[in-house]
PDB file of N, CA and C in Angstrom:
ATOM      1  N   MET A   1       8.752   5.918  15.659  1.00  0.00           N
ATOM      2  CA  MET A   1       9.064   7.294  15.355  1.00  0.00           C
ATOM      3  C   MET A   1      10.206   7.296  14.346  1.00  0.00           C
ATOM      4  N   ARG A   2      10.087   8.099  13.331  1.00  0.00           N
ATOM      5  CA  ARG A   2      11.112   8.175  12.297  1.00  0.00           C
ATOM      6  C   ARG A   2      11.942   9.431  12.486  1.00  0.00           C
ATOM      7  N   ILE A   3      13.237   9.240  12.406  1.00  0.00           N
ATOM      8  CA  ILE A   3      14.203  10.321  12.530  1.00  0.00           C
ATOM      9  C   ILE A   3      15.010  10.344  11.243  1.00  0.00           C
ATOM     10  N   VAL A   4      15.246  11.529  10.695  1.00  0.00           N
ATOM     11  CA  VAL A   4      15.953  11.662   9.426  1.00  0.00           C
ATOM     12  C   VAL A   4      17.387  12.120   9.683  1.00  0.00           C
ATOM     13  N   ILE A   5      18.332  11.453   9.024  1.00  0.00           N
ATOM     14  CA  ILE A   5      19.718  11.899   9.049  1.00  0.00           C
ATOM     15  C   ILE A   5      19.989  12.553   7.697  1.00  0.00           C
ATOM     16  N   ASP A   6      20.233  13.845   7.709  1.00  0.00           N
ATOM     17  CA  ASP A   6      20.510  14.605   6.490  1.00  0.00           C
ATOM     18  C   ASP A   6      22.026  14.702   6.353  1.00  0.00           C
ATOM     19  N   THR A   7      22.587  13.879   5.469  1.00  0.00           N
ATOM     20  CA  THR A   7      24.044  13.852   5.310  1.00  0.00           C
ATOM     21  C   THR A   7      24.571  15.063   4.547  1.00  0.00           C
ATOM     22  N   GLU A   8      23.718  15.702   3.781  1.00  0.00           N
ATOM     23  CA  GLU A   8      24.158  16.898   3.046  1.00  0.00           C
ATOM     24  C   GLU A   8      24.314  18.095   3.989  1.00  0.00           C
ATOM     25  N   LYS A   9      23.380  18.249   4.894  1.00  0.00           N
ATOM     26  CA  LYS A   9      23.433  19.372   5.836  1.00  0.00           C
ATOM     27  C   LYS A   9      24.045  18.980   7.175  1.00  0.00           C
ATOM     28  N   GLU A  10      24.410  17.683   7.296  1.00  0.00           N
ATOM     29  CA  GLU A  10      25.008  17.139   8.525  1.00  0.00           C
ATOM     30  C   GLU A  10      24.141  17.453   9.747  1.00  0.00           C
ATOM     31  N   ARG A  11      22.864  17.066   9.623  1.00  0.00           N
ATOM     32  CA  ARG A  11      21.897  17.305  10.694  1.00  0.00           C
ATOM     33  C   ARG A  11      21.037  16.079  10.937  1.00  0.00           C
ATOM     34  N   ILE A  12      20.488  16.022  12.123  1.00  0.00           N
ATOM     35  CA  ILE A  12      19.479  15.031  12.458  1.00  0.00           C
ATOM     36  C   ILE A  12      18.169  15.797  12.614  1.00  0.00           C
ATOM     37  N   ILE A  13      17.162  15.374  11.873  1.00  0.00           N
ATOM     38  CA  ILE A  13      15.882  16.072  11.867  1.00  0.00           C
ATOM     39  C   ILE A  13      14.854  15.228  12.620  1.00  0.00           C
ATOM     40  N   LEU A  14      14.310  15.803  13.666  1.00  0.00           N
ATOM     41  CA  LEU A  14      13.341  15.108  14.516  1.00  0.00           C
ATOM     42  C   LEU A  14      11.933  15.546  14.132  1.00  0.00           C
ATOM     43  N   PRO A  15      10.975  14.625  14.202  1.00  0.00           N
ATOM     44  CA  PRO A  15       9.591  15.000  13.886  1.00  0.00           C
ATOM     45  C   PRO A  15       9.023  15.930  14.959  1.00  0.00           C
ATOM     46  N   LYS A  16       7.973  16.655  14.601  1.00  0.00           N
ATOM     47  CA  LYS A  16       7.342  17.584  15.543  1.00  0.00           C
ATOM     48  C   LYS A  16       6.933  16.892  16.839  1.00  0.00           C
ATOM     49  N   SER A  17       6.515  15.660  16.729  1.00  0.00           N
ATOM     50  CA  SER A  17       6.000  14.935  17.901  1.00  0.00           C
ATOM     51  C   SER A  17       7.103  14.355  18.791  1.00  0.00           C
ATOM     52  N   PHE A  18       8.357  14.486  18.403  1.00  0.00           N
ATOM     53  CA  PHE A  18       9.448  13.832  19.130  1.00  0.00           C
ATOM     54  C   PHE A  18       9.476  14.205  20.612  1.00  0.00           C
ATOM     55  N   PHE A  19       9.481  15.500  20.902  1.00  0.00           N
ATOM     56  CA  PHE A  19       9.635  15.918  22.301  1.00  0.00           C
ATOM     57  C   PHE A  19       8.403  15.598  23.134  1.00  0.00           C
ATOM     58  N   THR A  20       7.225  15.599  22.516  1.00  0.00           N
ATOM     59  CA  THR A  20       6.014  15.174  23.211  1.00  0.00           C
ATOM     60  C   THR A  20       6.124  13.704  23.587  1.00  0.00           C
ATOM     61  N   GLN A  21       6.585  12.877  22.651  1.00  0.00           N
ATOM     62  CA  GLN A  21       6.746  11.450  22.923  1.00  0.00           C
ATOM     63  C   GLN A  21       7.848  11.208  23.949  1.00  0.00           C
ATOM     64  N   LEU A  22       8.925  11.978  23.881  1.00  0.00           N
ATOM     65  CA  LEU A  22      10.002  11.845  24.855  1.00  0.00           C
ATOM     66  C   LEU A  22       9.505  12.199  26.257  1.00  0.00           C
ATOM     67  N   ASP A  23       8.729  13.263  26.369  1.00  0.00           N
ATOM     68  CA  ASP A  23       8.135  13.640  27.663  1.00  0.00           C
ATOM     69  C   ASP A  23       7.231  12.534  28.187  1.00  0.00           C
ATOM     70  N   ARG A  24       6.453  11.917  27.282  1.00  0.00           N
ATOM     71  CA  ARG A  24       5.561  10.825  27.661  1.00  0.00           C
ATOM     72  C   ARG A  24       6.367   9.630  28.191  1.00  0.00           C
ATOM     73  N   MET A  25       7.451   9.296  27.505  1.00  0.00           N
ATOM     74  CA  MET A  25       8.303   8.182  27.960  1.00  0.00           C
ATOM     75  C   MET A  25       8.904   8.481  29.326  1.00  0.00           C
ATOM     76  N   ASN A  26       9.378   9.704  29.513  1.00  0.00           N
ATOM     77  CA  ASN A  26       9.969  10.080  30.801  1.00  0.00           C
ATOM     78  C   ASN A  26       8.943  10.047  31.921  1.00  0.00           C
ATOM     79  N   LYS A  27       7.704  10.432  31.628  1.00  0.00           N
ATOM     80  CA  LYS A  27       6.638  10.378  32.626  1.00  0.00           C
ATOM     81  C   LYS A  27       6.372   8.927  33.038  1.00  0.00           C
ATOM     82  N   ILE A  28       6.338   8.023  32.057  1.00  0.00           N
ATOM     83  CA  ILE A  28       6.115   6.603  32.344  1.00  0.00           C
ATOM     84  C   ILE A  28       7.262   6.051  33.193  1.00  0.00           C
ATOM     85  N   LEU A  29       8.495   6.419  32.856  1.00  0.00           N
ATOM     86  CA  LEU A  29       9.646   5.969  33.641  1.00  0.00           C
ATOM     87  C   LEU A  29       9.540   6.460  35.088  1.00  0.00           C
ATOM     88  N   LYS A  30       9.187   7.735  35.248  1.00  0.00           N
ATOM     89  CA  LYS A  30       9.071   8.316  36.590  1.00  0.00           C
ATOM     90  C   LYS A  30       7.973   7.626  37.389  1.00  0.00           C
ATOM     91  N   GLU A  31       6.812   7.422  36.755  1.00  0.00           N
ATOM     92  CA  GLU A  31       5.693   6.756  37.435  1.00  0.00           C
ATOM     93  C   GLU A  31       6.041   5.329  37.808  1.00  0.00           C
ATOM     94  N   GLY A  32       6.934   4.709  37.051  1.00  0.00           N
ATOM     95  CA  GLY A  32       7.369   3.344  37.338  1.00  0.00           C
ATOM     96  C   GLY A  32       8.465   3.278  38.390  1.00  0.00           C
ATOM     97  N   GLY A  33       8.874   4.448  38.882  1.00  0.00           N
ATOM     98  CA  GLY A  33       9.877   4.486  39.949  1.00  0.00           C
ATOM     99  C   GLY A  33      11.309   4.529  39.450  1.00  0.00           C
ATOM    100  N   SER A  34      11.495   4.718  38.174  1.00  0.00           N
ATOM    101  CA  SER A  34      12.846   4.749  37.610  1.00  0.00           C
ATOM    102  C   SER A  34      13.462   6.137  37.759  1.00  0.00           C
ATOM    103  N   ASP A  35      14.771   6.169  37.977  1.00  0.00           N
ATOM    104  CA  ASP A  35      15.507   7.429  38.014  1.00  0.00           C
ATOM    105  C   ASP A  35      15.974   7.832  36.617  1.00  0.00           C
ATOM    106  N   LYS A  36      15.785   6.933  35.641  1.00  0.00           N
ATOM    107  CA  LYS A  36      16.212   7.191  34.263  1.00  0.00           C
ATOM    108  C   LYS A  36      15.373   8.318  33.672  1.00  0.00           C
ATOM    109  N   ARG A  37      16.041   9.238  32.975  1.00  0.00           N
ATOM    110  CA  ARG A  37      15.339  10.303  32.255  1.00  0.00           C
ATOM    111  C   ARG A  37      16.068  10.503  30.936  1.00  0.00           C
ATOM    112  N   TRP A  38      15.332  10.352  29.839  1.00  0.00           N
ATOM    113  CA  TRP A  38      15.918  10.522  28.517  1.00  0.00           C
ATOM    114  C   TRP A  38      16.037  11.997  28.167  1.00  0.00           C
ATOM    115  N   ILE A  39      17.176  12.377  27.593  1.00  0.00           N
ATOM    116  CA  ILE A  39      17.281  13.662  26.933  1.00  0.00           C
ATOM    117  C   ILE A  39      17.395  13.330  25.442  1.00  0.00           C
ATOM    118  N   ALA A  40      17.055  14.285  24.601  1.00  0.00           N
ATOM    119  CA  ALA A  40      16.958  14.024  23.160  1.00  0.00           C
ATOM    120  C   ALA A  40      18.231  13.391  22.594  1.00  0.00           C
ATOM    121  N   GLU A  41      19.378  13.951  22.889  1.00  0.00           N
ATOM    122  CA  GLU A  41      20.636  13.450  22.325  1.00  0.00           C
ATOM    123  C   GLU A  41      20.920  12.009  22.737  1.00  0.00           C
ATOM    124  N   GLU A  42      20.683  11.686  24.003  1.00  0.00           N
ATOM    125  CA  GLU A  42      20.917  10.322  24.479  1.00  0.00           C
ATOM    126  C   GLU A  42      19.968   9.333  23.819  1.00  0.00           C
ATOM    127  N   TYR A  43      18.708   9.721  23.705  1.00  0.00           N
ATOM    128  CA  TYR A  43      17.710   8.828  23.118  1.00  0.00           C
ATOM    129  C   TYR A  43      18.029   8.553  21.648  1.00  0.00           C
ATOM    130  N   VAL A  44      18.348   9.602  20.894  1.00  0.00           N
ATOM    131  CA  VAL A  44      18.664   9.430  19.474  1.00  0.00           C
ATOM    132  C   VAL A  44      19.904   8.555  19.320  1.00  0.00           C
ATOM    133  N   LYS A  45      20.936   8.792  20.127  1.00  0.00           N
ATOM    134  CA  LYS A  45      22.157   7.980  20.041  1.00  0.00           C
ATOM    135  C   LYS A  45      21.864   6.524  20.375  1.00  0.00           C
ATOM    136  N   ASP A  46      21.068   6.287  21.418  1.00  0.00           N
ATOM    137  CA  ASP A  46      20.708   4.922  21.812  1.00  0.00           C
ATOM    138  C   ASP A  46      19.975   4.206  20.680  1.00  0.00           C
ATOM    139  N   GLN A  47      19.006   4.871  20.086  1.00  0.00           N
ATOM    140  CA  GLN A  47      18.242   4.263  19.000  1.00  0.00           C
ATOM    141  C   GLN A  47      19.100   4.055  17.755  1.00  0.00           C
ATOM    142  N   PHE A  48      20.002   4.994  17.475  1.00  0.00           N
ATOM    143  CA  PHE A  48      20.911   4.860  16.334  1.00  0.00           C
ATOM    144  C   PHE A  48      21.818   3.647  16.526  1.00  0.00           C
ATOM    145  N   ASP A  49      22.369   3.499  17.726  1.00  0.00           N
ATOM    146  CA  ASP A  49      23.242   2.353  18.014  1.00  0.00           C
ATOM    147  C   ASP A  49      22.500   1.032  17.829  1.00  0.00           C
ATOM    148  N   LYS A  50      21.256   0.976  18.278  1.00  0.00           N
ATOM    149  CA  LYS A  50      20.450  -0.238  18.104  1.00  0.00           C
ATOM    150  C   LYS A  50      20.176  -0.498  16.621  1.00  0.00           C
ATOM    151  N   ALA A  51      19.831   0.549  15.885  1.00  0.00           N
ATOM    152  CA  ALA A  51      19.502   0.402  14.461  1.00  0.00           C
ATOM    153  C   ALA A  51      20.714  -0.039  13.646  1.00  0.00           C
ATOM    154  N   MET A  52      21.897   0.422  14.014  1.00  0.00           N
ATOM    155  CA  MET A  52      23.104   0.081  13.260  1.00  0.00           C
ATOM    156  C   MET A  52      23.457  -1.398  13.384  1.00  0.00           C
ATOM    157  N   LYS A  53      22.904  -2.076  14.366  1.00  0.00           N
ATOM    158  CA  LYS A  53      23.136  -3.512  14.530  1.00  0.00           C
ATOM    159  C   LYS A  53      22.309  -4.325  13.539  1.00  0.00           C
ATOM    160  N   ASN A  54      21.342  -3.684  12.890  1.00  0.00           N
ATOM    161  CA  ASN A  54      20.494  -4.336  11.904  1.00  0.00           C
ATOM    162  C   ASN A  54      20.994  -4.036  10.498  1.00  0.00           C
ATOM    163  N   THR A  55      20.450  -4.754   9.538  1.00  0.00           N
ATOM    164  CA  THR A  55      20.792  -4.537   8.140  1.00  0.00           C
ATOM    165  C   THR A  55      20.273  -3.179   7.682  1.00  0.00           C
ATOM    166  N   LEU A  56      21.099  -2.455   6.921  1.00  0.00           N
ATOM    167  CA  LEU A  56      20.652  -1.190   6.352  1.00  0.00           C
ATOM    168  C   LEU A  56      19.667  -1.482   5.230  1.00  0.00           C
ATOM    169  N   LEU A  57      18.587  -0.729   5.163  1.00  0.00           N
ATOM    170  CA  LEU A  57      17.517  -0.964   4.199  1.00  0.00           C
ATOM    171  C   LEU A  57      17.285   0.256   3.323  1.00  0.00           C
ATOM    172  N   ARG A  58      16.752   0.014   2.151  1.00  0.00           N
ATOM    173  CA  ARG A  58      16.255   1.091   1.298  1.00  0.00           C
ATOM    174  C   ARG A  58      14.808   1.351   1.674  1.00  0.00           C
ATOM    175  N   ALA A  59      14.304   2.512   1.334  1.00  0.00           N
ATOM    176  CA  ALA A  59      12.919   2.854   1.685  1.00  0.00           C
ATOM    177  C   ALA A  59      11.917   1.834   1.132  1.00  0.00           C
ATOM    178  N   GLU A  60      12.203   1.263  -0.039  1.00  0.00           N
ATOM    179  CA  GLU A  60      11.257   0.320  -0.656  1.00  0.00           C
ATOM    180  C   GLU A  60      11.411  -1.109  -0.148  1.00  0.00           C
ATOM    181  N   ASP A  61      12.422  -1.410   0.649  1.00  0.00           N
ATOM    182  CA  ASP A  61      12.600  -2.762   1.176  1.00  0.00           C
ATOM    183  C   ASP A  61      11.502  -3.084   2.173  1.00  0.00           C
ATOM    184  N   LYS A  62      11.023  -4.319   2.146  1.00  0.00           N
ATOM    185  CA  LYS A  62      10.038  -4.767   3.130  1.00  0.00           C
ATOM    186  C   LYS A  62      10.770  -5.167   4.404  1.00  0.00           C
ATOM    187  N   VAL A  63      10.247  -4.728   5.531  1.00  0.00           N
ATOM    188  CA  VAL A  63      10.847  -5.057   6.807  1.00  0.00           C
ATOM    189  C   VAL A  63      10.164  -6.302   7.351  1.00  0.00           C
ATOM    190  N   VAL A  64      10.951  -7.319   7.641  1.00  0.00           N
ATOM    191  CA  VAL A  64      10.426  -8.565   8.194  1.00  0.00           C
ATOM    192  C   VAL A  64      10.964  -8.690   9.605  1.00  0.00           C
ATOM    193  N   LYS A  65      10.037  -8.797  10.566  1.00  0.00           N
ATOM    194  CA  LYS A  65      10.453  -8.924  11.965  1.00  0.00           C
ATOM    195  C   LYS A  65      10.519 -10.358  12.367  1.00  0.00           C
TER     196      LYS A  65
END
């Protein structure tokens, strides 16, 4: 899932499908017996923290896993 950080408007822009996918993840967690439940802000912060540990890339850079 791609999330856009708009530095000019100081906003984070989530795709239309974000909350549907978040609900799906929370359902899987619940069915697995977990008490964990993601809210949008926590999930975005968690993913941002993980991404910042990697090299910053330009859109045209090839990603090698």
